[in-house]
Coordinates of C-alpha atoms and ligand atoms in Angstrom, one line a residue:
M1 CA 41.3 -4.6 15.1
C2 CA 44.2 -5.3 12.3
G3 CA 43.7 -3.8 8.9
I4 CA 43.6 -5.6 6.1
V5 CA 44.0 -5.0 2.1
G6 CA 44.4 -7.3 -0.8
Y7 CA 44.8 -6.2 -4.7
V8 CA 44.7 -7.5 -8.3
G9 CA 44.6 -5.2 -11.3
S10 CA 47.0 -3.6 -13.5
K11 CA 48.4 -1.0 -10.9
Q12 CA 51.4 -1.0 -8.7
A13 CA 50.4 -3.3 -6.3
Q14 CA 52.7 -1.7 -3.6
D15 CA 51.2 1.9 -4.0
V16 CA 47.4 0.7 -3.9
V17 CA 48.4 -1.6 -0.7
M18 CA 49.9 0.9 1.3
E19 CA 47.7 3.6 0.2
G20 CA 45.0 1.3 2.0
L21 CA 47.3 0.6 4.8
R22 CA 47.4 4.0 5.2
R23 CA 43.6 4.4 5.6
L24 CA 43.2 1.5 7.5
E25 CA 46.0 2.0 10.2
Y26 CA 43.1 3.2 12.9
R27 CA 42.3 -0.6 13.0
G28 CA 45.7 -1.3 14.5
Y29 CA 49.2 0.1 14.4
D30 CA 51.6 -2.4 16.4
S31 CA 53.0 -3.4 13.2
A32 CA 52.4 -3.6 9.5
G33 CA 53.6 -5.6 6.5
I34 CA 53.2 -6.1 2.9
A35 CA 53.7 -9.0 0.1
V36 CA 53.8 -9.1 -3.4
V37 CA 53.8 -11.8 -6.0
S38 CA 56.6 -11.1 -8.4
D39 CA 58.4 -13.7 -11.1
G40 CA 57.1 -16.9 -9.3
A41 CA 58.5 -15.4 -5.9
L42 CA 56.5 -13.9 -2.8
H43 CA 58.6 -10.7 -1.5
I44 CA 57.7 -9.3 1.9
R45 CA 58.3 -6.4 3.9
K46 CA 57.4 -5.9 7.2
K47 CA 58.6 -3.8 10.4
A48 CA 57.1 -3.5 14.2
G49 CA 55.6 -0.1 14.8
K50 CA 53.4 2.3 13.2
L51 CA 53.0 2.1 9.3
A52 CA 55.7 5.2 8.9
N53 CA 58.4 2.4 9.9
L54 CA 57.4 0.3 7.1
I55 CA 57.5 2.8 4.6
E56 CA 61.2 3.9 5.6
L57 CA 61.9 0.2 5.0
L58 CA 60.5 0.3 1.7
D59 CA 62.3 3.4 0.7
Q60 CA 65.4 1.7 2.0
D61 CA 64.5 -1.8 0.3
P62 CA 62.0 -1.1 -2.2
L63 CA 60.0 -4.2 -3.5
P64 CA 59.9 -5.5 -7.0
Q65 CA 57.0 -4.4 -9.5
S66 CA 53.6 -6.4 -9.3
T67 CA 50.1 -6.2 -9.6
T68 CA 49.8 -9.0 -6.9
G69 CA 49.9 -7.7 -3.5
M70 CA 48.6 -7.6 0.0
G71 CA 49.3 -5.8 3.4
H72 CA 48.3 -5.6 6.9
T73 CA 48.5 -3.1 10.0
R74 CA 48.5 -5.4 13.4
W75 CA 46.5 -5.3 16.7
A76 CA 48.7 -7.7 18.4
T77 CA 46.9 -10.9 20.0
H78 CA 49.3 -13.9 20.1
G79 CA 52.9 -12.4 20.5
P80 CA 54.3 -9.1 21.0
P81 CA 54.5 -6.4 18.6
N82 CA 57.8 -7.1 16.9
D83 CA 59.0 -7.7 13.6
R84 CA 59.1 -11.2 13.8
N85 CA 55.4 -11.5 14.6
A86 CA 54.5 -9.0 12.1
H87 CA 52.2 -10.1 9.1
P88 CA 52.5 -11.4 6.5
H89 CA 53.6 -14.8 7.7
L90 CA 55.1 -17.2 5.1
S91 CA 54.5 -20.7 4.8
Y92 CA 58.0 -23.2 5.3
V93 CA 58.8 -23.1 1.8
G94 CA 58.3 -19.4 1.3
K95 CA 55.6 -20.1 -1.1
V96 CA 52.4 -18.7 0.8
A97 CA 51.9 -15.7 2.6
V98 CA 48.9 -15.0 5.0
V99 CA 47.4 -12.1 6.7
H100 CA 44.7 -12.6 9.3
N101 CA 42.6 -10.4 11.8
G102 CA 41.2 -12.4 14.6
I103 CA 42.2 -15.2 16.7
I104 CA 42.3 -18.8 15.9
E105 CA 41.5 -20.8 18.9
N106 CA 42.7 -24.0 18.3
F107 CA 46.0 -22.9 17.0
A108 CA 47.9 -24.6 19.9
A109 CA 46.8 -28.2 18.7
L110 CA 47.4 -27.2 15.0
R111 CA 50.9 -25.7 16.0
S112 CA 52.0 -28.8 17.8
S113 CA 51.1 -31.4 14.8
L114 CA 53.2 -29.1 12.6
E115 CA 56.1 -29.2 15.1
S116 CA 55.7 -32.8 15.1
R117 CA 56.4 -33.0 11.6
G118 CA 59.7 -30.9 12.5
I119 CA 58.1 -27.8 10.7
D120 CA 59.9 -24.8 12.8
L121 CA 57.7 -21.6 13.4
A122 CA 59.5 -18.2 12.7
S123 CA 57.0 -16.4 15.0
D124 CA 54.9 -16.6 18.1
T125 CA 51.4 -15.8 16.1
D126 CA 48.6 -18.2 15.7
T127 CA 48.3 -16.9 11.9
E128 CA 51.6 -18.8 10.6
V129 CA 50.0 -22.4 11.0
V130 CA 47.7 -21.1 8.4
A131 CA 50.4 -20.4 6.2
H132 CA 52.0 -24.0 6.5
L133 CA 48.1 -26.0 6.0
V134 CA 47.5 -23.9 2.7
Q135 CA 51.0 -25.0 1.7
D136 CA 50.3 -28.5 2.3
A137 CA 46.4 -28.2 1.1
F138 CA 47.9 -26.6 -2.2
D139 CA 50.3 -29.1 -2.7
E140 CA 48.0 -31.9 -2.4
I141 CA 45.5 -30.5 -5.0
A142 CA 46.5 -31.0 -8.7
P143 CA 48.6 -28.4 -10.3
D144 CA 46.1 -28.1 -13.5
H145 CA 43.2 -27.2 -11.2
E146 CA 41.8 -23.6 -12.2
T147 CA 40.9 -22.6 -8.5
R148 CA 44.0 -24.4 -6.8
L149 CA 44.7 -21.8 -4.2
R150 CA 40.9 -20.9 -3.4
E151 CA 40.5 -24.7 -2.5
A152 CA 43.4 -25.1 -0.5
V153 CA 42.1 -22.3 1.5
R154 CA 38.8 -23.8 1.8
R155 CA 39.9 -27.0 3.0
V156 CA 42.0 -25.1 5.7
C157 CA 39.2 -23.1 6.5
A158 CA 37.3 -26.5 7.5
R159 CA 39.8 -27.0 10.0
L160 CA 40.2 -23.8 11.9
E161 CA 38.0 -22.7 15.0
G162 CA 37.7 -19.3 16.2
A163 CA 37.0 -15.8 14.4
F164 CA 39.2 -15.1 11.5
T165 CA 39.4 -12.9 8.6
L166 CA 42.5 -14.2 6.2
V167 CA 44.1 -13.0 2.9
I168 CA 46.1 -15.4 1.1
S169 CA 48.7 -15.2 -1.8
H170 CA 50.4 -18.0 -3.2
A171 CA 53.6 -17.5 -5.4
D172 CA 52.6 -19.5 -8.0
A173 CA 49.6 -18.0 -8.4
P174 CA 49.9 -14.4 -9.8
G175 CA 46.9 -12.4 -10.2
T176 CA 45.0 -14.3 -7.6
I177 CA 44.3 -13.4 -4.2
I178 CA 41.9 -15.5 -1.5
G179 CA 40.0 -13.8 1.4
A180 CA 38.0 -15.8 3.5
R181 CA 36.1 -14.7 6.8
R182 CA 34.5 -16.3 9.9
N183 CA 33.2 -13.9 12.4
S184 CA 35.6 -11.2 11.5
P185 CA 35.2 -8.5 8.7
L186 CA 36.3 -8.5 5.0
V187 CA 34.6 -6.6 2.1
A188 CA 35.3 -7.1 -1.5
G189 CA 35.6 -4.1 -3.8
L190 CA 34.8 -4.0 -7.7
G191 CA 37.3 -1.7 -9.8
D192 CA 37.6 -1.2 -13.7
G193 CA 39.8 -4.2 -14.3
E194 CA 41.1 -4.4 -10.4
Y195 CA 39.7 -6.1 -7.6
F196 CA 40.0 -5.5 -4.0
L197 CA 39.6 -7.0 -0.3
G198 CA 39.8 -5.1 2.5
S199 CA 38.5 -4.8 6.2
D200 CA 36.3 -2.5 5.5
V201 CA 35.8 -0.1 2.1
S202 CA 38.2 2.9 3.3
A203 CA 41.1 0.2 2.1
F204 CA 39.9 0.8 -1.3
I205 CA 37.7 3.8 -1.7
A206 CA 40.4 5.6 -3.2
H207 CA 39.6 3.5 -6.3
T208 CA 36.3 2.3 -6.3
R209 CA 32.8 2.8 -4.5
E210 CA 31.4 -0.3 -5.4
A211 CA 31.7 -2.8 -2.9
I212 CA 30.3 -6.7 -2.3
E213 CA 29.4 -7.9 0.8
L214 CA 30.7 -11.1 2.1
G215 CA 28.9 -13.5 4.9
Q216 CA 30.0 -15.5 7.4
D217 CA 32.2 -18.6 6.4
Q218 CA 32.5 -17.4 3.2
I219 CA 35.7 -17.2 0.8
C220 CA 36.3 -14.4 -1.7
E221 CA 38.9 -15.2 -4.7
I222 CA 39.9 -12.1 -6.6
N223 CA 41.5 -12.7 -9.7
A224 CA 42.7 -10.2 -12.6
E225 CA 41.2 -12.2 -15.3
R226 CA 38.3 -13.8 -13.8
G227 CA 37.0 -11.2 -11.3
I228 CA 35.6 -11.7 -7.9
T229 CA 34.0 -15.1 -7.1
V230 CA 32.5 -16.3 -3.7
I231 CA 31.9 -19.4 -2.2
G232 CA 31.0 -20.8 1.1
F233 CA 33.1 -22.9 3.3
D234 CA 31.0 -25.8 2.1
G235 CA 32.2 -25.1 -1.4
G236 CA 29.0 -23.8 -2.7
E237 CA 29.0 -20.9 -5.1
I238 CA 27.3 -17.9 -3.9
E239 CA 25.4 -14.9 -5.4
L240 CA 27.1 -11.7 -5.4
T241 CA 25.4 -8.9 -3.5
G242 CA 26.7 -5.6 -4.4
Y243 CA 26.1 -2.0 -2.7
T244 CA 27.7 1.4 -3.5
I245 CA 29.3 3.0 -0.7
D246 CA 28.2 6.2 -0.1
W247 CA 30.8 8.5 1.4
D248 CA 33.6 9.7 -1.0
D249 CA 37.3 9.7 -0.4
A250 CA 37.5 13.1 1.4
A251 CA 35.5 11.5 4.3
A252 CA 38.7 9.8 5.1
E253 CA 41.1 12.6 5.0
K254 CA 41.9 15.3 7.7
G255 CA 40.3 18.2 5.8
G256 CA 42.8 20.5 7.1
Y257 CA 42.6 19.7 10.8
D258 CA 45.3 18.6 13.0
W259 CA 43.9 15.3 13.8
F260 CA 40.7 13.2 12.7
M261 CA 39.4 14.0 15.8
L262 CA 39.5 17.6 15.9
K263 CA 37.3 17.3 12.4
E264 CA 35.1 14.3 13.5
I265 CA 34.3 16.8 16.7
A266 CA 33.5 19.8 14.2
E267 CA 31.4 17.7 12.4
Q268 CA 29.1 17.0 14.8
P269 CA 26.1 19.4 14.2
A270 CA 26.0 18.1 10.1
V271 CA 25.9 14.5 11.9
V272 CA 23.3 15.1 14.4
A273 CA 21.1 16.6 12.0
D274 CA 21.9 14.0 9.2
T275 CA 21.0 11.6 11.5
L276 CA 17.3 12.9 12.1
R277 CA 16.8 14.1 8.4
G278 CA 13.8 12.3 7.3
R279 CA 13.5 9.4 9.9
L280 CA 10.2 10.6 11.7
T281 CA 7.1 11.3 9.8
D282 CA 4.5 14.0 11.2
T283 CA 2.8 11.0 13.1
G284 CA 5.8 9.7 14.9
D285 CA 6.2 6.8 12.7
I286 CA 10.3 6.1 12.3
V287 CA 11.4 5.2 8.8
L288 CA 14.0 2.4 9.7
D289 CA 16.6 1.4 7.2
E290 CA 16.0 -2.2 7.4
V291 CA 12.9 -3.7 9.0
R292 CA 12.1 -7.1 9.6
L293 CA 9.7 -6.2 12.5
S294 CA 6.2 -5.1 12.5
D295 CA 4.4 -2.3 14.1
E296 CA 3.0 -5.6 15.9
D297 CA 6.3 -7.1 17.0
F298 CA 6.8 -3.3 18.2
R299 CA 3.6 -3.4 20.5
D300 CA 4.2 -6.8 21.7
I301 CA 7.5 -5.8 23.5
T302 CA 7.8 -6.0 27.2
K303 CA 11.5 -5.4 28.1
I304 CA 14.1 -4.0 26.3
F305 CA 17.8 -4.8 26.7
I306 CA 20.4 -2.5 25.5
I307 CA 23.8 -4.4 24.6
A308 CA 26.9 -2.3 23.6
C309 CA 30.6 -1.5 24.7
G310 CA 32.5 1.6 25.5
T311 CA 31.2 4.9 24.3
S312 CA 28.2 2.9 22.6
S313 CA 27.4 1.5 26.1
Y314 CA 27.0 5.1 27.2
A315 CA 25.1 6.0 24.8
G316 CA 23.1 3.3 25.4
M317 CA 23.0 4.4 29.3
I318 CA 21.5 7.6 27.8
A319 CA 18.8 6.0 25.8
K320 CA 17.6 4.2 29.0
Y321 CA 16.4 7.2 30.6
A322 CA 14.5 8.3 27.2
I323 CA 13.2 4.8 26.3
E324 CA 11.6 4.5 30.1
H325 CA 10.3 7.8 30.3
W326 CA 8.9 8.0 26.8
T327 CA 7.6 4.6 26.4
R328 CA 7.2 3.0 29.9
I329 CA 9.0 0.0 28.9
P330 CA 11.2 -1.3 31.2
C331 CA 15.1 -1.2 29.8
E332 CA 18.5 -2.1 30.9
V333 CA 21.8 -1.6 29.7
E334 CA 24.5 -4.2 29.7
L335 CA 27.7 -4.2 28.8
A336 CA 27.9 -6.8 25.9
S337 CA 31.0 -8.7 27.0
E338 CA 29.3 -9.5 30.1
F339 CA 25.6 -10.0 28.7
R340 CA 25.5 -13.6 27.4
Y341 CA 27.3 -15.1 30.5
R342 CA 24.9 -14.1 33.3
D343 CA 22.4 -16.1 31.4
P344 CA 19.8 -13.0 31.1
V345 CA 16.0 -13.8 30.8
L346 CA 15.0 -13.3 27.2
D347 CA 12.1 -14.0 24.7
R348 CA 10.4 -13.4 21.8
T349 CA 8.8 -9.9 23.4
T350 CA 12.1 -8.6 24.6
L351 CA 13.6 -6.3 22.3
V352 CA 17.7 -6.1 22.3
I353 CA 19.0 -2.8 20.7
A354 CA 22.7 -3.3 19.6
I355 CA 24.7 -0.3 19.5
S356 CA 27.9 -0.2 17.7
Q357 CA 29.8 2.3 15.3
S358 CA 31.9 -0.3 13.7
G359 CA 28.9 -3.1 13.4
E360 CA 32.1 -5.4 14.1
T361 CA 32.7 -5.5 17.7
M362 CA 33.1 -9.3 18.9
D363 CA 31.6 -8.7 22.0
T364 CA 28.2 -7.2 20.7
L365 CA 28.3 -9.9 18.0
M366 CA 28.2 -12.6 20.3
A367 CA 25.7 -11.0 23.1
L368 CA 23.3 -10.2 20.0
R369 CA 23.6 -14.0 18.7
H370 CA 22.7 -15.2 22.4
A371 CA 19.9 -13.1 22.3
K372 CA 18.8 -14.3 18.7
D373 CA 18.9 -18.1 20.1
Q374 CA 16.8 -17.0 22.9
H375 CA 14.0 -15.2 20.2
A376 CA 14.4 -11.8 21.4
R377 CA 13.9 -9.4 18.4
I378 CA 17.3 -7.6 17.9
L379 CA 17.4 -3.7 16.4
A380 CA 21.2 -2.7 15.3
I381 CA 21.8 0.9 16.0
C382 CA 25.1 1.1 13.7
N383 CA 27.3 3.5 11.7
T384 CA 28.7 1.0 9.4
I385 CA 26.6 -0.2 6.6
G386 CA 26.9 -3.9 5.2
S387 CA 28.6 -4.7 8.8
T388 CA 28.1 -8.1 10.8
I389 CA 25.7 -6.8 13.4
P390 CA 23.3 -4.7 11.2
R391 CA 23.2 -8.0 8.8
E392 CA 22.6 -10.0 12.0
S393 CA 19.5 -7.9 13.2
D394 CA 15.8 -8.1 12.7
A395 CA 15.7 -4.3 12.1
V396 CA 18.5 -1.3 11.4
L397 CA 18.7 2.3 11.8
Y398 CA 21.7 3.7 10.6
T399 CA 23.5 6.4 12.0
R400 CA 24.9 8.6 9.5
A401 CA 28.1 9.8 11.1
G402 CA 29.7 9.0 8.2
V403 CA 33.3 6.9 8.4
E404 CA 34.6 7.7 12.0
I405 CA 38.4 7.5 12.0
A406 CA 40.0 8.6 15.1
V407 CA 40.0 5.4 17.5
A408 CA 38.2 7.8 20.3
S409 CA 34.7 7.8 19.3
T410 CA 33.1 11.4 19.0
K411 CA 30.6 12.0 16.3
A412 CA 29.3 8.3 16.2
F413 CA 28.4 8.8 20.1
L414 CA 26.2 11.6 19.5
A415 CA 24.5 10.2 15.9
Q416 CA 24.1 7.0 18.4
I417 CA 22.2 9.1 21.0
V418 CA 19.8 10.9 18.4
A419 CA 19.4 7.3 17.0
C420 CA 18.4 6.1 20.0
Y421 CA 15.6 8.9 20.7
L422 CA 14.1 7.9 17.5
I423 CA 13.5 4.8 18.4
A424 CA 12.3 5.5 21.7
L425 CA 9.8 8.0 20.2
H426 CA 8.7 5.6 17.7
L427 CA 7.8 3.0 20.3
A428 CA 6.4 5.4 21.9
S429 CA 4.0 6.2 19.1
V430 CA 3.4 2.7 17.8
R431 CA 2.7 1.8 21.4
G432 CA 0.0 4.9 21.9
V433 CA 1.7 5.9 24.9
K434 CA 2.6 9.4 23.4
W435 CA 0.4 11.3 20.8
G436 CA 1.3 12.6 17.7
D437 CA 1.3 16.4 18.8
E438 CA 3.5 15.1 21.8
V439 CA 6.3 13.5 19.5
A440 CA 6.1 16.4 17.2
V441 CA 7.1 18.6 20.0
I442 CA 9.9 16.6 20.7
V443 CA 11.0 16.3 16.7
D444 CA 11.1 19.7 17.0
Q445 CA 13.4 19.8 20.0
L446 CA 15.5 17.6 18.5
K447 CA 15.7 19.5 15.0
A448 CA 17.0 22.4 17.3
M449 CA 19.8 20.5 18.8
P450 CA 22.5 20.5 15.7
A451 CA 22.8 24.6 16.2
A452 CA 22.7 24.0 20.0
V453 CA 25.7 21.8 19.2
E454 CA 27.4 24.3 16.9
Q455 CA 26.6 27.1 19.3
V456 CA 28.7 24.9 22.0
L457 CA 31.2 24.5 19.4
D458 CA 31.8 28.1 18.9
T459 CA 32.9 28.8 22.6
M460 CA 35.4 26.1 23.0
E461 CA 38.9 28.1 23.6
P462 CA 38.0 28.5 27.3
V463 CA 37.7 25.0 27.7
R464 CA 41.2 24.3 25.5
K465 CA 42.9 26.9 27.7
L466 CA 41.7 25.2 30.5
A467 CA 42.9 21.8 29.5
R468 CA 46.2 23.1 28.5
E469 CA 47.3 25.4 31.5
E470 CA 45.4 23.5 34.2
L471 CA 44.5 20.0 33.5
A472 CA 47.5 18.7 31.2
D473 CA 49.9 17.9 34.0
C474 CA 47.0 17.2 36.9
A475 CA 47.3 13.1 38.3
Q476 CA 43.5 12.3 37.8
V477 CA 40.7 13.9 37.0
L478 CA 36.8 13.2 38.3
F479 CA 33.6 13.3 36.5
L480 CA 30.2 13.5 38.2
G481 CA 27.0 13.8 36.7
R482 CA 23.2 12.5 37.8
H483 CA 20.8 11.4 35.4
V484 CA 21.6 12.0 31.8
G485 CA 24.5 13.4 33.0
F486 CA 26.1 10.0 34.6
P487 CA 26.7 8.4 31.4
V488 CA 28.0 11.7 30.0
A489 CA 30.5 11.8 32.9
L490 CA 31.6 8.0 32.2
E491 CA 32.0 9.1 28.7
G492 CA 34.4 12.5 29.9
A493 CA 36.8 10.0 32.2
L494 CA 37.0 7.4 29.1
K495 CA 37.8 9.9 26.7
L496 CA 40.5 11.0 29.2
K497 CA 41.9 8.1 29.7
E498 CA 42.3 6.8 26.3
L499 CA 43.6 9.7 24.7
A500 CA 45.7 11.1 27.5
Y501 CA 46.2 8.0 29.8
M502 CA 45.3 10.1 32.7
H503 CA 43.8 8.4 35.7
A504 CA 40.0 9.6 35.4
E505 CA 37.0 8.0 36.7
G506 CA 33.2 9.0 36.4
F507 CA 31.0 8.9 39.2
A508 CA 27.0 9.5 39.6
A509 CA 27.2 12.4 42.0
G510 CA 25.3 11.0 44.5
E511 CA 27.5 7.7 44.7
L512 CA 30.5 10.1 45.7
K513 CA 29.8 10.1 49.2
H514 CA 29.8 6.3 49.5
G515 CA 33.5 5.7 48.7
P516 CA 34.9 7.8 46.0
I517 CA 35.2 11.0 47.7
A518 CA 38.0 10.0 49.3
L519 CA 40.2 10.4 46.0
V520 CA 39.2 14.1 46.3
G521 CA 42.0 16.4 47.9
D522 CA 43.4 19.6 47.5
G523 CA 43.3 20.9 44.1
T524 CA 42.0 17.8 42.3
P525 CA 40.1 18.4 39.1
V526 CA 36.2 17.5 39.8
V527 CA 34.2 18.3 36.6
V528 CA 30.5 18.1 36.8
V529 CA 27.9 17.6 34.2
C530 CA 24.9 19.7 35.9
P531 CA 21.5 19.3 34.9
S532 CA 19.3 22.3 33.6
P533 CA 17.6 24.1 36.6
L534 CA 14.6 24.5 34.4
G535 CA 14.0 20.4 34.9
R536 CA 13.2 18.7 38.0
D537 CA 14.6 20.9 40.5
T538 CA 15.3 18.4 43.1
L539 CA 17.9 16.9 40.4
H540 CA 19.5 20.5 39.9
G541 CA 19.4 21.2 43.7
K542 CA 21.3 18.0 44.5
I543 CA 24.0 18.2 42.3
V544 CA 24.6 21.6 43.4
S545 CA 25.2 20.1 46.7
N546 CA 27.3 17.6 45.3
I547 CA 29.6 20.6 43.8
Q548 CA 29.6 22.1 47.4
E549 CA 30.5 18.7 48.9
V550 CA 33.8 17.9 47.2
R551 CA 34.6 21.7 46.9
A552 CA 34.9 21.5 50.8
R553 CA 37.5 19.2 50.3
G554 CA 39.8 21.3 48.5
A555 CA 38.5 20.1 44.6
K556 CA 39.0 22.5 41.7
T557 CA 35.6 22.5 40.1
I558 CA 34.6 22.6 36.5
V559 CA 31.0 22.7 35.8
I560 CA 29.6 22.5 33.0
A561 CA 26.3 24.7 33.3
E562 CA 23.3 25.7 31.2
A563 CA 23.5 29.3 30.1
G564 CA 21.6 31.6 33.0
D565 CA 22.2 29.0 35.8
E566 CA 23.7 31.3 38.2
E567 CA 22.8 29.0 41.4
V568 CA 26.4 26.6 40.2
T569 CA 28.7 29.9 39.7
P570 CA 29.4 30.5 43.5
Y571 CA 30.9 26.9 43.9
A572 CA 32.6 26.9 40.4
D573 CA 36.3 27.2 39.7
H574 CA 35.0 27.4 36.2
V575 CA 31.9 27.5 34.2
I576 CA 31.6 25.7 31.0
R577 CA 28.3 27.0 29.3
V578 CA 26.0 24.9 27.3
P579 CA 22.7 26.4 25.8
H580 CA 19.6 25.3 27.4
C581 CA 17.8 22.4 26.2
P582 CA 15.3 19.6 27.4
T583 CA 16.9 17.6 30.2
L584 CA 16.6 14.4 28.3
L585 CA 18.6 15.8 25.3
A586 CA 21.2 17.4 27.5
P587 CA 23.7 14.8 26.4
L588 CA 24.2 16.2 23.1
V589 CA 25.5 19.6 24.2
T590 CA 27.4 18.5 27.5
A591 CA 29.1 15.4 25.9
V592 CA 30.9 18.1 23.5
P593 CA 33.3 20.1 26.2
L594 CA 34.4 16.8 27.4
Q595 CA 35.5 15.5 23.7
V596 CA 37.3 18.8 23.1
M597 CA 38.9 18.8 26.7
A598 CA 40.5 15.2 26.4
C599 CA 41.7 15.9 22.9
E600 CA 43.1 19.2 24.1
I601 CA 45.0 17.5 27.1
A602 CA 46.1 14.6 24.4
A603 CA 47.7 17.2 22.3
A604 CA 49.3 19.2 24.8
K605 CA 51.1 16.4 26.3
G606 CA 52.2 15.5 22.8
L607 CA 50.2 11.9 22.3
D608 CA 49.5 10.6 19.7
V609 CA 45.5 11.5 19.4
D610 CA 44.0 9.6 17.0
Q611 CA 45.8 6.6 17.6
P612 CA 46.2 6.3 21.3
R613 CA 48.5 3.0 22.7
N614 CA 47.2 -0.3 23.0
L615 CA 43.7 0.7 21.1
A616 CA 42.5 -0.3 17.8
K617 CA 39.2 1.0 16.1
S618 CA 37.1 -1.8 15.7
V619 CA 37.5 -4.6 18.7
T620 CA 36.8 -7.9 16.8
V621 CA 38.3 -10.4 19.2
E622 CA 36.4 -11.1 22.7
Ligands
LIG1 O1 32.4 -0.1 16.8 P1 31.9 -0.2 18.5 O2 30.6 1.1 18.6 O3 31.0 -1.2 18.9 O4 33.0 0.0 19.4 C1 32.7 -0.2 20.9 C2 33.9 0.4 21.9 O5 34.9 -0.2 21.5 C3 34.1 1.8 21.4 O6 32.9 3.0 21.6 C4 35.3 2.5 21.9 O7 34.8 2.3 23.8 C5 35.9 3.8 21.7 N1 37.4 3.6 21.7 C6 35.7 4.9 22.8 O8 36.1 6.1 22.1

């Protein structure tokens, strides 16, 4: 949610900042802007709409040469996405420029106090107040103060409430950019005589792999001569903790595909294999990435809550089936945005599993903190190393999906499901519910899944054809599933909503007759995620009946069924075949055709597959 870049060094700031914004655009694309410091003045260009509009503006009206710059791509919160509300925002004398991600909750009070002094605000944003306050604070500090801008920002941060990442420059401080963060992401990059700030590492991955973690309530100064300094909001200096980014620059490029989403779908067999690799020992012990929990802690668990949002919550729903079946520990899945408001009952024997691709989703982070306050143990499943959710958890299992750029999650989803299976197996093993040899059988089944996903990907042409020719113009598509197929149906519907802007709903197939079946009319496409006939036969039999029920009411049935399942054939207008795999692992193959279908429909409708309207990749506001 909003992408931020800051740069000081020896290169042209415009080039570095625009390259960073290009890579961060997936975080928000309502507007974009850039500021550079040159000859004692700030120079700003900003434009509503996608980054391409800013690029066009810069072609018509180039910025002066500068080695100090910052930029922003916006996902609008306060004020509509127009030129006026685009970041950076300037202070009243035009000396301070601010870009911001998050929400400043006390902005109305701050705004009124500025207005009562006769300061006219030029935008509708909460951000602009920060520029004016920093201007004031800067002017109050002696001009010979070596870190005058940093100190001014520190004083202002103490007055702000809410969540924010700020990046700030001053016309009188060339060679310096200040970043500050509270509950919103910011990382620093350490190059050779050049320094970077970014919402995530993709902002500077083209220049350096060396990154510095920034914690909550910290301020980071990047200065062309002094390098990187980090202080707390209390002014105390903080020791730098660095890490090396382990994905390469090419991961952030499309690699010949039309869309990042297509590339990410294609990467799924490797992602499943990578997430499994080296994680389970022969005796069923799991190798977690960061563990601040003992086996004793795992043995003491009496209840599990999974908290997550969107696609990650569907991974959590799938996990619930595996966790309860394999470990016999009660497990609930909760939307993170609802969790803390219903006063859940938690204690030291509760394990809360927070699932997040970005590791920055504010709803999930706040739910996690609520659980921590109640002394629950927290285990994060996350794709982004060093992000806030894993840092605030007691243990972490990183999904190894690599950077996911398309706003619609695909490969991270499959990686999350695999990570959940690993945790479930570990719990089962530590608690003695499953023997080592039983765990080993499931691990072998898991090891076969990358090939199964590959097989699905190799047979997707009929799905693409169906999507283009029969589904793209439909008013709605319904998705049905039972057991683990239910969350897959929900995910299929979400993919279609977010990518193709179509009405799509996922239902538990048995629930349909309690109301939603009224939606089914002549020709309504109904996609059914069918369980294996080799699993529980009652499950398979029931869904065959559900297919017949919708067909009898005129539905066009599109059935995702296992190879060899002929029982569904008479009732299916289209059958999409997936290879046989154990019931609990089936989502790894059944989700893939639904991803392909949504992607193809969006492309056929001429929509932007990677950056659907109104969305952002990382949702850092509640
Ligand atoms: O980064 P997270 O996994 O915490 O994000 C959660 C959701 O915002 C995310 O899964 C969202 O639903 C995606 N757009 C789905 O494609």
